[in-house]
Amino acid sequence: MKKTLNDLTKDEWNTLFPIELVDHNPEWKNIFRNEKERIVNTIGSKTILRIEHFGSSSISSIKSKPYIDLMIEIPKELLFDEGLIKQFSELGYAHFVVPARDHIEAYSSFGKGYNLDGVKEQIFHIHMCPNNNVMWEQIDFRDYLNANPERAKLYEDLKIDLASKFKNDRGSYVLGKTDFVNETLNIIKEKANG
């Protein structure tokens, strides 16, 4: 039987899909917009309450993995709805449950464009949760870095350093960014309160 994304071990993920950063591509915002329309037209605006482009490909001044990250807001009662998951699978997405960790509640994640035969396609990541999930702070992070190029440059430098150390270790690459992201979110909160 053919392997699927859900069958991959962590080592297989890391080997098949290494961390590669590229210069910002202005076309990414159009790729996001087209995928957003496709999702809303297929699933409907009663279920899909909001879709945002986030992650480094949404920050215009820095290098990024050439992936489009989408944050999707849904009603809380649909969080792990089998019918909704099926609709996303019909759009070509594989579903994963992101378990609760630290102060983040569990939520649904989807991936598309990962080919196990090595053929390159546009990769999309969806993070889908209700609006009370702390993951939505990532939109504030995006907006702050787009408005503060010096901070964005520090983030890019960190990402380049981590990518060189952890090209085949996605987990360590992501963990290495955590302190910077949290510091930035604290700066945003202090500015909002001060």
XYZ file of N, CA and C in Angstrom:
582
model
N 0.836 -1.199 0.000
C 0.000 0.000 0.000
C 0.873 1.251 0.000
N 0.410 2.283 -0.697
C 1.183 3.515 -0.818
C 1.191 4.281 0.511
N 2.363 4.788 0.862
C 2.489 5.576 2.091
C 1.780 6.919 1.941
N 1.201 7.401 3.042
C 0.603 8.734 3.055
C 1.405 9.600 4.023
N 1.088 10.894 4.046
C 1.769 11.812 4.965
C 1.645 11.344 6.409
N 0.468 10.802 6.754
C 0.242 10.375 8.139
C 1.086 9.165 8.528
N 1.628 8.462 7.530
C 2.461 7.282 7.813
C 3.923 7.641 8.060
N 4.323 8.871 7.733
C 5.742 9.237 7.819
C 6.219 9.331 9.260
N 7.423 8.837 9.491
C 8.069 9.045 10.793
C 8.644 10.458 10.810
N 9.020 10.905 11.993
C 9.646 12.226 12.121
C 10.912 12.302 11.257
N 11.723 11.245 11.279
C 12.957 11.228 10.474
C 12.658 11.309 8.987
N 11.611 10.614 8.545
C 11.245 10.674 7.118
C 10.802 12.083 6.726
N 9.999 12.734 7.575
C 9.601 14.130 7.316
C 10.848 14.998 7.153
N 11.764 14.864 8.114
C 12.951 15.721 8.133
C 13.850 15.493 6.917
N 13.909 14.259 6.435
C 14.754 13.941 5.284
C 14.092 14.370 3.977
N 12.789 14.075 3.851
C 12.072 14.389 2.612
C 11.841 15.890 2.434
N 11.637 16.599 3.540
C 11.260 18.005 3.466
C 12.181 18.856 4.350
N 13.432 19.052 3.913
C 14.376 19.834 4.718
C 13.965 21.309 4.797
N 14.515 22.006 5.787
C 14.259 23.439 5.940
C 15.060 24.191 4.880
N 14.365 24.894 4.013
C 15.013 25.707 2.983
C 14.352 27.075 2.964
N 15.145 28.114 3.175
C 14.631 29.480 3.153
C 14.929 30.113 1.800
N 13.954 30.866 1.293
C 14.128 31.558 0.011
C 13.736 33.019 0.188
N 14.140 33.856 -0.771
C 13.741 35.268 -0.726
C 12.222 35.384 -0.822
N 11.696 36.456 -0.234
C 10.251 36.684 -0.275
C 9.769 36.762 -1.724
N 8.658 36.109 -1.991
C 8.059 36.128 -3.321
C 6.751 36.922 -3.251
N 6.675 38.062 -3.935
C 5.446 38.873 -3.878
C 4.202 38.110 -4.355
N 4.410 37.058 -5.132
C 3.294 36.262 -5.654
C 2.603 35.449 -4.546
N 3.285 35.263 -3.398
C 2.704 34.468 -2.314
C 1.351 35.000 -1.871
N 1.192 36.335 -1.856
C -0.095 36.883 -1.396
C -1.230 36.514 -2.351
N -0.923 36.396 -3.655
C -1.942 35.986 -4.625
C -2.245 34.490 -4.508
N -1.211 33.702 -4.259
C -1.402 32.252 -4.061
C -2.299 32.034 -2.836
N -2.039 32.809 -1.769
C -2.885 32.738 -0.566
C -4.329 33.110 -0.912
N -4.497 34.233 -1.608
C -5.846 34.727 -1.923
C -6.639 33.686 -2.731
N -5.978 33.068 -3.707
C -6.650 32.063 -4.536
C -7.068 30.844 -3.704
N -6.184 30.411 -2.798
C -6.509 29.246 -1.959
C -7.623 29.599 -0.976
N -7.587 30.796 -0.438
C -8.641 31.260 0.476
C -9.999 31.205 -0.234
N -10.055 31.737 -1.458
C -11.306 31.729 -2.225
C -11.784 30.302 -2.467
N -10.864 29.430 -2.825
C -11.192 28.029 -3.087
C -11.825 27.379 -1.852
N -11.234 27.643 -0.677
C -11.730 27.056 0.569
C -13.116 27.608 0.911
N -13.264 28.933 0.866
C -14.547 29.548 1.229
C -15.633 29.129 0.242
N -15.296 29.085 -1.060
C -16.296 28.699 -2.070
C -16.727 27.248 -1.909
N -15.830 26.386 -1.446
C -16.144 24.965 -1.291
C -16.865 24.691 0.022
N -16.392 25.297 1.103
C -16.893 24.943 2.437
C -17.967 25.907 2.930
N -17.848 27.173 2.553
C -18.883 28.140 2.901
C -18.507 29.053 4.048
N -19.060 30.271 4.006
C -18.695 31.307 4.988
C -19.408 31.137 6.322
N -20.376 30.228 6.410
C -21.001 29.958 7.725
C -20.057 29.125 8.598
N -19.249 28.291 7.934
C -18.286 27.441 8.639
C -16.937 28.136 8.745
N -16.487 28.712 7.644
C -15.191 29.392 7.594
C -15.434 30.858 7.940
N -15.167 31.234 9.182
C -15.484 32.582 9.652
C -14.431 33.612 9.238
N -13.173 33.144 9.118
C -12.080 34.073 8.764
C -10.883 33.242 8.327
N -10.153 33.753 7.338
C -8.901 33.122 6.909
C -7.840 34.206 6.799
N -6.713 33.992 7.460
C -5.588 34.936 7.429
C -4.336 34.235 6.913
N -3.535 34.972 6.160
C -2.205 34.516 5.749
C -1.256 34.884 6.883
N -0.532 33.922 7.416
C 0.415 34.234 8.483
C 1.704 33.472 8.232
N 2.587 33.453 9.214
C 3.878 32.813 9.008
C 4.800 33.723 8.217
N 6.020 33.262 8.008
C 7.039 34.128 7.399
C 6.729 34.513 5.964
N 5.972 33.683 5.234
C 5.664 34.063 3.850
C 4.704 35.251 3.793
N 4.128 35.631 4.936
C 3.247 36.809 4.987
C 3.994 38.060 5.454
N 5.294 37.921 5.723
C 6.115 39.058 6.179
C 7.005 39.450 5.004
N 6.727 40.603 4.421
C 7.267 40.915 3.091
C 8.770 41.176 3.047
N 9.391 41.443 4.176
C 10.806 41.854 4.120
C 11.797 40.740 4.461
N 11.317 39.506 4.683
C 12.254 38.473 5.147
C 12.175 37.192 4.303
N 13.252 36.405 4.409
C 13.280 35.085 3.779
C 12.285 34.167 4.493
N 11.846 33.159 3.769
C 10.854 32.242 4.325
C 10.971 30.888 3.644
N 10.463 29.853 4.310
C 10.185 28.623 3.581
C 9.075 28.994 2.589
N 9.091 28.437 1.385
C 8.089 28.841 0.385
C 6.727 28.179 0.602
N 6.266 28.210 1.844
C 4.995 27.609 2.226
C 3.991 28.717 2.501
N 2.736 28.447 2.232
C 1.669 29.393 2.565
C 0.966 28.858 3.808
N 1.061 29.611 4.904
C 0.392 29.252 6.158
C -0.928 30.005 6.238
N -1.994 29.279 6.504
C -3.318 29.877 6.636
C -3.852 29.612 8.038
N -4.357 30.656 8.671
C -5.027 30.530 9.961
C -6.520 30.639 9.674
N -7.263 29.611 10.049
C -8.697 29.581 9.752
C -9.490 29.547 11.050
N -10.426 30.494 11.146
C -11.334 30.524 12.304
C -12.614 29.774 11.960
N -12.990 28.873 12.862
C -14.245 28.133 12.720
C -15.005 28.210 14.041
N -16.304 27.916 14.017
C -17.036 27.843 15.288
C -16.459 26.717 16.158
N -16.431 26.958 17.457
C -15.821 26.011 18.406
C -16.371 24.592 18.253
N -17.675 24.478 18.002
C -18.291 23.145 17.938
C -17.851 22.341 16.707
N -17.196 22.985 15.753
C -16.745 22.278 14.543
C -15.256 21.925 14.581
N -14.614 22.096 15.735
C -13.157 21.962 15.808
C -12.631 20.654 15.225
N -13.178 19.531 15.606
C -12.700 18.253 15.058
C -13.833 17.536 14.319
N -14.694 18.318 13.674
C -15.854 17.787 12.976
C -15.427 16.914 11.791
N -15.886 15.649 11.796
C -15.485 14.691 10.747
C -15.920 15.149 9.356
N -17.126 15.717 9.259
C -17.615 16.203 7.961
C -16.734 17.316 7.401
N -16.311 18.214 8.280
C -15.449 19.324 7.862
C -14.066 18.805 7.449
N -13.536 17.872 8.213
C -12.238 17.273 7.877
C -12.327 16.596 6.505
N -13.447 15.923 6.243
C -13.658 15.256 4.948
C -13.671 16.288 3.810
N -14.320 17.440 4.035
C -14.351 18.481 3.004
C -12.931 18.965 2.670
N -12.097 19.118 3.701
C -10.712 19.537 3.447
C -9.931 18.440 2.730
N -10.216 17.181 3.051
C -9.499 16.097 2.356
C -9.888 16.084 0.884
N -11.130 16.436 0.566
C -11.564 16.519 -0.837
C -10.874 17.678 -1.566
N -10.387 18.667 -0.809
C -9.592 19.767 -1.388
C -8.104 19.410 -1.475
N -7.770 18.175 -1.093
C -6.384 17.707 -1.212
C -5.554 17.792 0.049
N -6.182 18.113 1.184
C -5.447 18.289 2.437
C -5.427 17.016 3.279
N -4.296 16.770 3.929
C -4.176 15.717 4.942
C -4.394 16.370 6.308
N -5.140 15.710 7.185
C -5.489 16.265 8.505
C -4.580 15.717 9.595
N -4.229 16.587 10.521
C -3.449 16.208 11.706
C -4.065 16.914 12.906
N -4.084 16.239 14.039
C -4.494 16.905 15.280
C -3.225 17.414 15.952
N -3.194 18.710 16.248
C -2.074 19.275 17.002
C -2.467 19.174 18.473
N -1.743 18.358 19.247
C -2.143 18.172 20.648
C -1.935 19.445 21.477
N -2.679 19.547 22.561
C -2.509 20.673 23.480
C -1.081 20.660 24.019
N -0.501 21.854 24.177
C 0.852 21.962 24.727
C 0.989 23.335 25.377
N 1.850 23.413 26.369
C 2.038 24.667 27.107
C 0.680 25.308 27.378
N 0.458 26.486 26.805
C -0.804 27.194 27.041
C -1.676 27.208 25.778
N -1.380 26.323 24.808
C -2.128 26.282 23.542
C -3.064 25.078 23.554
N -4.349 25.338 23.334
C -5.324 24.247 23.258
C -5.123 23.457 21.970
N -5.562 22.194 21.964
C -5.471 21.348 20.765
C -6.262 21.993 19.628
N -5.799 21.775 18.406
C -6.508 22.297 17.238
C -6.207 21.422 16.028
N -6.908 21.697 14.926
C -6.712 20.946 13.689
C -5.675 21.613 12.805
N -4.867 20.783 12.164
C -3.903 21.262 11.190
C -4.072 20.430 9.922
N -3.808 21.044 8.786
C -3.903 20.355 7.505
C -2.685 20.712 6.672
N -2.263 19.783 5.839
C -1.151 20.045 4.928
C -1.495 19.588 3.530
N -0.977 20.325 2.548
C -1.185 19.963 1.145
C 0.056 20.363 0.362
N 0.389 19.568 -0.645
C 1.524 19.889 -1.509
C 2.772 19.101 -1.193
N 2.720 18.297 -0.132
C 3.854 17.439 0.208
C 3.758 16.169 -0.631
N 4.651 16.010 -1.564
C 4.644 14.798 -2.384
C 5.739 13.865 -1.934
N 5.384 12.629 -1.714
C 6.353 11.659 -1.225
C 7.309 11.202 -2.325
N 6.974 11.530 -3.592
C 7.870 11.148 -4.693
C 8.871 12.257 -5.024
N 8.859 13.323 -4.231
C 9.844 14.388 -4.407
C 9.452 15.478 -5.381
N 8.309 15.330 -6.079
C 7.857 16.374 -7.001
C 7.434 17.596 -6.192
N 7.917 18.760 -6.596
C 7.625 19.984 -5.841
C 6.272 20.569 -6.259
N 5.435 20.817 -5.275
C 4.174 21.524 -5.474
C 4.147 22.654 -4.457
N 3.212 23.584 -4.639
C 3.030 24.617 -3.627
C 2.537 23.950 -2.348
N 3.236 24.198 -1.253
C 2.844 23.621 0.035
C 1.984 24.619 0.804
N 0.889 24.111 1.337
C -0.005 24.897 2.181
C -0.099 24.219 3.547
N -0.085 25.041 4.605
C -0.332 24.569 5.975
C -1.535 25.333 6.497
N -2.479 24.610 7.054
C -3.631 25.262 7.683
C -3.586 24.986 9.176
N -3.817 26.033 9.958
C -4.014 25.914 11.399
C -5.456 26.366 11.622
N -6.303 25.464 12.080
C -7.735 25.754 12.162
C -8.224 25.614 13.595
N -8.777 26.706 14.122
C -9.223 26.716 15.512
C -10.208 27.861 15.738
N -10.946 27.816 16.847
C -11.814 28.945 17.189
C -10.973 30.173 17.546
N -11.621 31.333 17.581
C -10.879 32.594 17.791
C -10.355 32.768 19.210
N -10.751 31.890 20.143
C -10.220 32.024 21.514
C -8.925 31.234 21.701
N -8.454 30.548 20.646
C -7.190 29.813 20.745
C -6.038 30.818 20.656
N -5.038 30.644 21.500
C -3.899 31.560 21.564
C -3.107 31.589 20.240
N -3.322 30.607 19.370
C -2.664 30.610 18.060
C -2.955 31.890 17.274
N -4.102 32.503 17.548
C -4.457 33.737 16.818
C -3.502 34.885 17.111
N -2.696 34.773 18.189
C -1.679 35.804 18.451
C -0.657 35.876 17.321
N -0.565 34.806 16.513
C 0.378 34.806 15.392
C 0.051 35.910 14.376
N -1.210 36.330 14.330
C -1.592 37.418 13.418
C -1.002 38.737 13.936
N -1.021 38.936 15.264
C -0.393 40.127 15.860
C 1.115 40.125 15.585
N 1.724 38.947 15.692
C 3.165 38.792 15.421
C 3.457 39.191 13.971
N 2.673 38.687 13.040
C 2.831 39.040 11.622
C 2.736 40.554 11.419
N 1.692 41.146 11.975
C 1.464 42.584 11.777
C 2.594 43.415 12.376
N 3.073 42.990 13.543
C 4.153 43.739 14.201
C 5.435 43.675 13.366
N 5.782 42.498 12.854
C 7.017 42.387 12.061
C 6.889 43.139 10.735
N 5.708 43.136 10.134
C 5.531 43.911 8.899
C 5.658 45.411 9.152
N 5.289 45.847 10.357
C 5.365 47.274 10.705
C 6.723 47.671 11.294
N 7.551 46.689 11.668
C 8.830 46.960 12.327
C 9.953 46.174 11.639
N 10.498 46.733 10.531
C 11.488 46.009 9.740
C 12.750 45.607 10.513
N 13.137 46.397 11.537
C 14.350 46.039 12.302
C 14.111 44.732 13.070
N 12.931 44.620 13.671
C 12.594 43.397 14.407
C 12.463 42.220 13.425
N 11.882 42.490 12.266
C 11.740 41.453 11.237
C 13.112 40.951 10.795
N 14.081 41.861 10.664
C 15.439 41.472 10.254
C 16.083 40.573 11.310
N 15.870 40.875 12.588
C 16.389 40.015 13.665
C 15.779 38.615 13.564
N 14.500 38.569 13.241
C 13.824 37.281 13.091
C 14.411 36.507 11.903
N 14.623 37.213 10.811
C 15.206 36.568 9.626
C 16.603 36.019 9.949
N 17.425 36.808 10.637
C 18.779 36.351 11.002
C 18.712 35.076 11.850
N 17.782 35.057 12.807
C 17.602 33.879 13.652
C 17.194 32.671 12.804
N 16.252 32.874 11.900
C 15.778 31.778 11.046
C 16.904 31.227 10.168
N 17.727 32.103 9.611
C 18.845 31.665 8.759
C 19.823 30.825 9.576
N 20.116 31.297 10.790
C 21.026 30.569 11.679
C 20.452 29.187 12.027
N 19.171 29.156 12.397
C 18.525 27.890 12.769
C 18.445 26.941 11.571
N 18.155 27.475 10.395
C 18.040 26.637 9.193
C 19.383 26.000 8.849
N 20.480 26.720 9.110
C 21.799 26.145 8.812
C 22.151 25.040 9.815
N 21.691 25.185 11.058
C 21.976 24.182 12.095
C 21.024 22.984 12.022
N 19.767 23.255 11.656
C 18.717 22.233 11.769
C 17.997 21.976 10.453
N 18.758 21.935 9.361
C 18.166 21.730 8.030
C 17.256 20.501 7.995
N 17.638 19.459 8.704
C 16.854 18.218 8.709
C 16.271 17.905 10.081
N 15.910 18.965 10.804
C 15.303 18.783 12.130
C 14.265 19.889 12.346
N 13.082 19.642 11.791
C 12.010 20.647 11.833
C 11.654 21.042 13.259
N 11.601 20.055 14.154
C 11.227 20.330 15.540
C 12.166 21.310 16.206
N 13.487 21.086 16.049
C 14.471 21.987 16.658
C 14.439 23.364 16.011
N 14.184 23.402 14.710
C 14.071 24.683 14.002
C 12.912 25.503 14.586
N 11.764 24.860 14.742
C 10.592 25.560 15.287
C 10.832 25.970 16.736
N 11.363 25.045 17.554
C 11.628 25.365 18.962
C 12.604 26.524 19.111
N 13.570 26.587 18.206
C 14.573 27.651 18.268
C 13.993 29.043 18.076
N 12.797 29.137 17.494
C 12.161 30.439 17.261
C 11.251 30.861 18.412
N 10.951 29.926 19.322
C 9.932 30.156 20.344
C 10.214 31.376 21.219
N 11.432 31.508 21.733
C 11.746 32.634 22.628
C 11.564 33.963 21.906
N 12.027 34.035 20.658
C 11.888 35.283 19.893
C 10.412 35.633 19.701
N 9.620 34.644 19.332
C 8.186 34.885 19.109
C 7.534 35.357 20.407
N 7.840 34.692 21.523
C 7.249 35.078 22.812
C 7.688 36.468 23.252
N 8.976 36.788 23.053
C 9.460 38.143 23.381
C 8.703 39.187 22.565
N 8.513 38.901 21.279
C 7.812 39.850 20.399
C 6.364 40.012 20.828
N 5.705 38.916 21.175
C 4.315 39.003 21.643
C 4.227 39.799 22.940
N 5.238 39.674 23.805
C 5.268 40.474 25.042
C 5.436 41.958 24.744
N 6.279 42.287 23.763
C 6.453 43.692 23.343
C 5.111 44.240 22.868
N 4.401 43.439 22.062
C 3.092 43.865 21.526
C 2.115 44.109 22.671
N 2.076 43.212 23.652
C 1.149 43.352 24.785
C 1.497 44.587 25.626
N 2.806 44.793 25.824
C 3.227 45.974 26.616
C 2.811 47.266 25.913
N 2.983 47.314 24.605
C 2.586 48.515 23.841
C 1.074 48.720 23.921
N 0.313 47.625 23.862
C -1.146 47.716 23.920
C -1.622 48.187 25.279
N -0.888 47.806 26.339
C -1.278 48.174 27.707
C -0.676 49.487 28.176
N 0.304 49.994 27.409
C 1.032 51.119 27.938
C 0.755 52.429 27.310
